[in-house]
Amino acid sequence: MTTNTPQQRITELQLLLNRYGHEYYVLDSPSVPDAEYDRLFRELQTLEQQYPQWVTLDSPTHRVGAAPLSAFQSLKHKVPMLSLSNAFSDMQLSTREQRHAELLQFDERVVKGLACNPVEYATEPKFDGLAISLVYENGLLSYAATRGDGITGENVTENIRTIRSIPLNLLAAPSLLEVRGEVLMLKRDFEQLNLDQAARGEKIFANPRNAAAGSLRQLDSRTTASRRLSFFAYAIAQVEGVNWPSSHQAEMDWLQTLGFALVAPALRPVVHGVDGLIHYYEHVLAQRADLPFDIDGVVYKVNQRTQQNELGFVSRAPRWALAHKFPAEEALTIVEAIEEQVGRTGAITPVARLQAVFVGGVTVTNATLHNEDEIKRKDVRVGDTVIVRRAGDVIPEVVSVVLAQRPMQAGMGTDLFSPGEQPRYPAYQLPSHCPICHSPILREAGEAIARCSGGMVCQAQRSQAIQHFAGRRMMDIDGLGERYIDNLVDLGYVHSVADLYTLKLHDLLEMKRRADERDGVTPESVQKGQIASKWAENLLAGITASTQPSLARLLFALGIRHVGESTAKTLADWLGSLTLIRRAPATLFAVLPDIGDVVAESLANFFAEANNQAALDALLQHVRPVNEHPPAASLLERLQTAALLSKMGIPRLSELRSQQLAAQVDDLVKLASLERRAILNLTLPAEVINELADWLEQAGNRENLLQLAKLTAEILSHLPQQQQAAALTGKTLVLTGSLPNLSREQAKTLIEAAGGKVASSVSKKTDYVVAGAEAGSKLSKAEELGIVILDETGLQTLLATQTP
DNA sequence: AGCCCTCGAGTTCT
DNA sequence: CTCGAGGGCT
């Protein structure tokens, strides 16, 4: 061996070890014995310790992990990690057409969209692991992130570095490359890990997926390094510096030459037409158990990129790809009881308590039965043997009852009970009264869900209202978990959300002590007391930290029916202040975008309730929304008399007629004060006039109109004086494809800030379409309709233009 | 009147 | 994640 400088030797060892590692972990064909690898590895470690100045980021020694983090940082994806549409095959059905109905539909849509048959599809197994995005800059792994919600993930770079089958530097280096793939644990590594864990008396993982997730979520990457994780690439999200390969298959082949691990080519063939897809599905399903890793289905992608672009996206999923899931694993168990849960809105949900059964990788003991009709349809009874599965691989569900195994019923000659006795296995009956507060349970006509009528009288609803209030997306009160809320409510320390803000340290400690006593938990020692007081201090800090929410969060936190995160934001953005919102009539709410009659009524009803107003007053003693502002300038056009009139629910008053009417009585006050005679003189079709006159004479309508008029005048007077319209006031834009520098969210925020509206689909009313890379069908539609199409620069220019 | 999409609400387990 | 309901558009 030639002797050279330590620096040269370090580089040499790094290259060698990276090559051997690649052979071992990616190609699965090592060219040197493990002992030789270990020897070189130790030599490199020693040298690097002596000469830390020559250690590089991509050194294989970095794979042993770095110092622990205190938390993962969140990281915004440059290109969102989309999800795929799902299809299932119903194995119960006999003909191929019935079994694969959803798959056939997919192919049909693709064929139609491309005018090409048969279409060339790239296939691959659908790994049951964790989706990860890897970003390489000039060939070096610069960061790695989890999928998260698809927009924002967590920075797990340190942990990812320890995965041997992920190259730290690429064999050829585009200036930028973002690769998507799945981190998972091979079955054999999972089994070995559990053996090791058991030997050390540590926790056993339920399945490879959980083991992989648990390992990747370690804050101490040295732990991750000790677990054997694998990575398989399946997509490219960004490339710069070289041409983007022209097909999915070419992308994959290229990734392989760069050093990424892929599944064996036989498992990812390119097939033709729907027959090819079905054949591939059956083929993979048959060998599922023999694969070295868990999969939960297969994925089909239109192979040619030009065709992918042609098909584009529907909302968040590409139209050119489909995840075809295998039927979920099913298991038999017994229904031990059916109990009712009471939700935040009083919704009564029957839940089956099941004899514990292992299915789909976890032990299931509960399964929702959704509602009364669902139970009736499936006829689930206590004592029944049922088939359960994890729907969408997450939520357990009762598929059906095995009637043949239902214990014998009355009159069937059973020895279970004597003649004349009630049948022991009666059909399920929804209780008439709430199990918690005993208020009547009511079910509105046409609704699937029955609700407890107790409102805030019901302790279940009260404590869940508080839980909702404290939630992360609402007031975000740290340290206030479900159990503590229940205790605080049960023991009478908290009756409504405002009470949270007057809690004192000694209240919390006393509550804790009483709860422990009640539950028969004896406080063991002083130490335990310290833990409790630590918890109490944290909670108080969390409560204090929540006193300055945004208006939208506060509105969402109130838990008004039909008002979620997005509606709360609409209200906050358009109306701007709680003072206005809490006394607005339904019609004003209904004027806002995406708020119709039902939501508007729900809001008005909430604020019409004296108790709610009082609770809100109490809350405002402690909490102040920080970002209240005057109503949005663009509210003006929505408040024009004609717009309001068409929202008033006056029979026969269409939008057009509303405009005609508004032209004659330009103000609601005037209209409200008109005598019947005067109305009859208006120039509108006779039947409209009559209906209008009748409507005005009906109880309350005239008053409503006046109230609305007064409020409108008041709002108008609060609107910002400078009628300098923002650049995009009243314009509707549609975004399609991905923009080079702006995420969808950012673009949307900018457009809205300029007074524009972002719609999801192109129609005649669309003013501009902003198209980026991989723009889909929305672009072609825009072209058809002759709508102005902008790129990102065009959008920026437009935003910068101030129309007077 | 009917279709498509988005939003809200409910749920399980680690 | 999934269902159902509400809202907006054709």
mmCIF file of N, CA, C and O (backbone and C1' of nucleotides) in Angstrom, chain A residues 448 593-599 763-764, chain C:
data_model
loop_
_atom_site.group_PDB
_atom_site.id
_atom_site.type_symbol
_atom_site.label_atom_id
_atom_site.label_comp_id
_atom_site.label_asym_id
_atom_site.label_seq_id
_atom_site.Cartn_x
_atom_site.Cartn_y
_atom_site.Cartn_z
ATOM 1 N N ALA A 448 -77.714 12.005 10.337
ATOM 2 C CA ALA A 448 -77.271 10.669 10.684
ATOM 3 C C ALA A 448 -76.902 10.584 12.164
ATOM 4 O O ALA A 448 -76.884 9.518 12.750
ATOM 5 N N PRO A 593 -67.566 35.030 1.922
ATOM 6 C CA PRO A 593 -67.320 33.874 1.060
ATOM 7 C C PRO A 593 -67.295 32.578 1.873
ATOM 8 O O PRO A 593 -66.794 32.578 3.001
ATOM 9 N N ASP A 594 -67.811 31.536 1.292
ATOM 10 C CA ASP A 594 -67.833 30.211 1.904
ATOM 11 C C ASP A 594 -68.686 30.119 3.164
ATOM 12 O O ASP A 594 -68.583 29.151 3.901
ATOM 13 N N ILE A 595 -69.446 31.152 3.424
ATOM 14 C CA ILE A 595 -70.377 31.042 4.547
ATOM 15 C C ILE A 595 -71.788 31.119 3.978
ATOM 16 O O ILE A 595 -72.153 32.109 3.341
ATOM 17 N N GLY A 596 -72.533 30.080 4.162
ATOM 18 C CA GLY A 596 -73.896 30.032 3.656
ATOM 19 C C GLY A 596 -74.874 30.149 4.810
ATOM 20 O O GLY A 596 -74.498 30.506 5.930
ATOM 21 N N ASP A 597 -76.129 29.803 4.537
ATOM 22 C CA ASP A 597 -77.170 29.980 5.539
ATOM 23 C C ASP A 597 -76.916 29.185 6.809
ATOM 24 O O ASP A 597 -77.093 29.685 7.913
ATOM 25 N N VAL A 598 -76.518 27.936 6.629
ATOM 26 C CA VAL A 598 -76.384 27.065 7.795
ATOM 27 C C VAL A 598 -75.319 27.587 8.760
ATOM 28 O O VAL A 598 -75.543 27.697 9.964
ATOM 29 N N VAL A 599 -74.164 27.925 8.212
ATOM 30 C CA VAL A 599 -73.073 28.405 9.052
ATOM 31 C C VAL A 599 -73.431 29.763 9.651
ATOM 32 O O VAL A 599 -73.184 30.025 10.832
ATOM 33 N N SER A 763 -62.973 28.644 -14.139
ATOM 34 C CA SER A 763 -64.297 28.813 -14.726
ATOM 35 C C SER A 763 -64.314 30.150 -15.462
ATOM 36 O O SER A 763 -63.307 30.844 -15.511
ATOM 37 N N LYS A 764 -65.475 30.500 -15.985
ATOM 38 C CA LYS A 764 -65.586 31.757 -16.711
ATOM 39 C C LYS A 764 -65.251 32.946 -15.832
ATOM 40 O O LYS A 764 -64.824 33.985 -16.303
ATOM 41 P P DC C 1 -53.733 9.729 5.283
ATOM 42 O "O5'" DC C 1 -54.945 8.702 5.387
ATOM 43 C "C5'" DC C 1 -55.017 7.849 6.553
ATOM 44 C "C4'" DC C 1 -56.469 7.491 6.798
ATOM 45 C "C3'" DC C 1 -57.400 7.876 5.647
ATOM 46 O "O3'" DC C 1 -58.391 6.889 5.483
ATOM 47 C "C1'" DC C 1 -58.095 8.973 7.617
ATOM 48 P P DT C 2 -59.225 6.862 4.149
ATOM 49 O "O5'" DT C 2 -60.657 6.416 4.688
ATOM 50 C "C5'" DT C 2 -60.897 6.209 6.071
ATOM 51 C "C4'" DT C 2 -62.258 6.787 6.396
ATOM 52 C "C3'" DT C 2 -63.108 7.079 5.153
ATOM 53 O "O3'" DT C 2 -64.408 6.591 5.373
ATOM 54 C "C1'" DT C 2 -62.938 9.024 6.483
ATOM 55 P P DC C 3 -65.386 6.482 4.169
ATOM 56 O "O5'" DC C 3 -66.668 7.229 4.744
ATOM 57 C "C5'" DC C 3 -67.087 6.972 6.094
ATOM 58 C "C4'" DC C 3 -67.868 8.179 6.587
ATOM 59 C "C3'" DC C 3 -68.922 8.646 5.572
ATOM 60 O "O3'" DC C 3 -70.196 8.549 6.181
ATOM 61 C "C1'" DC C 3 -67.551 10.481 6.325
ATOM 62 P P DG C 4 -71.478 8.847 5.295
ATOM 63 O "O5'" DG C 4 -71.890 10.300 5.757
ATOM 64 C "C5'" DG C 4 -71.802 10.662 7.127
ATOM 65 C "C4'" DG C 4 -71.996 12.156 7.224
ATOM 66 C "C3'" DG C 4 -73.110 12.675 6.308
ATOM 67 O "O3'" DG C 4 -73.812 13.651 7.048
ATOM 68 C "C1'" DG C 4 -71.079 13.773 5.789
ATOM 69 P P DA C 5 -75.129 14.279 6.480
ATOM 70 O "O5'" DA C 5 -74.753 15.819 6.489
ATOM 71 C "C5'" DA C 5 -73.954 16.327 7.556
ATOM 72 C "C4'" DA C 5 -73.495 17.698 7.172
ATOM 73 C "C3'" DA C 5 -74.521 18.500 6.380
ATOM 74 O "O3'" DA C 5 -74.387 19.829 6.812
ATOM 75 C "C1'" DA C 5 -72.555 18.299 5.119
ATOM 76 P P DG C 6 -75.458 20.899 6.556
ATOM 77 O "O5'" DG C 6 -74.573 22.045 5.899
ATOM 78 C "C5'" DG C 6 -73.345 22.402 6.531
ATOM 79 C "C4'" DG C 6 -72.559 23.258 5.586
ATOM 80 C "C3'" DG C 6 -73.403 24.252 4.798
ATOM 81 O "O3'" DG C 6 -72.704 25.474 4.819
ATOM 82 C "C1'" DG C 6 -72.191 22.879 3.306
ATOM 83 P P DG C 7 -73.328 26.765 4.238
ATOM 84 O "O5'" DG C 7 -72.463 26.984 2.927
ATOM 85 C "C5'" DG C 7 -71.083 26.683 2.946
ATOM 86 C "C4'" DG C 7 -70.468 27.074 1.634
ATOM 87 C "C3'" DG C 7 -71.231 28.089 0.806
ATOM 88 O "O3'" DG C 7 -70.277 28.904 0.180
ATOM 89 C "C1'" DG C 7 -71.083 26.058 -0.382
ATOM 90 P P DG C 8 -70.649 30.136 -0.698
ATOM 91 O "O5'" DG C 8 -70.221 29.621 -2.147
ATOM 92 C "C5'" DG C 8 -68.916 29.051 -2.315
ATOM 93 C "C4'" DG C 8 -68.730 28.639 -3.751
ATOM 94 C "C3'" DG C 8 -69.348 29.566 -4.779
ATOM 95 O "O3'" DG C 8 -68.471 29.560 -5.883
ATOM 96 C "C1'" DG C 8 -70.316 27.437 -4.994
ATOM 97 P P DC C 9 -68.635 30.491 -7.118
ATOM 98 O "O5'" DC C 9 -68.858 29.420 -8.284
ATOM 99 C "C5'" DC C 9 -67.871 28.406 -8.501
ATOM 100 C "C4'" DC C 9 -68.390 27.447 -9.541
ATOM 101 C "C3'" DC C 9 -68.997 28.132 -10.766
ATOM 102 O "O3'" DC C 9 -68.518 27.488 -11.929
ATOM 103 C "C1'" DC C 9 -70.555 26.627 -9.815
ATOM 104 P P DT C 10 -68.866 28.026 -13.362
ATOM 105 O "O5'" DT C 10 -69.707 26.813 -13.957
ATOM 106 C "C5'" DT C 10 -69.177 25.495 -13.923
ATOM 107 C "C4'" DT C 10 -70.226 24.532 -14.451
ATOM 108 C "C3'" DT C 10 -70.890 24.979 -15.756
ATOM 109 O "O3'" DT C 10 -71.100 23.823 -16.566
ATOM 110 C "C1'" DT C 10 -72.533 24.654 -14.108
#
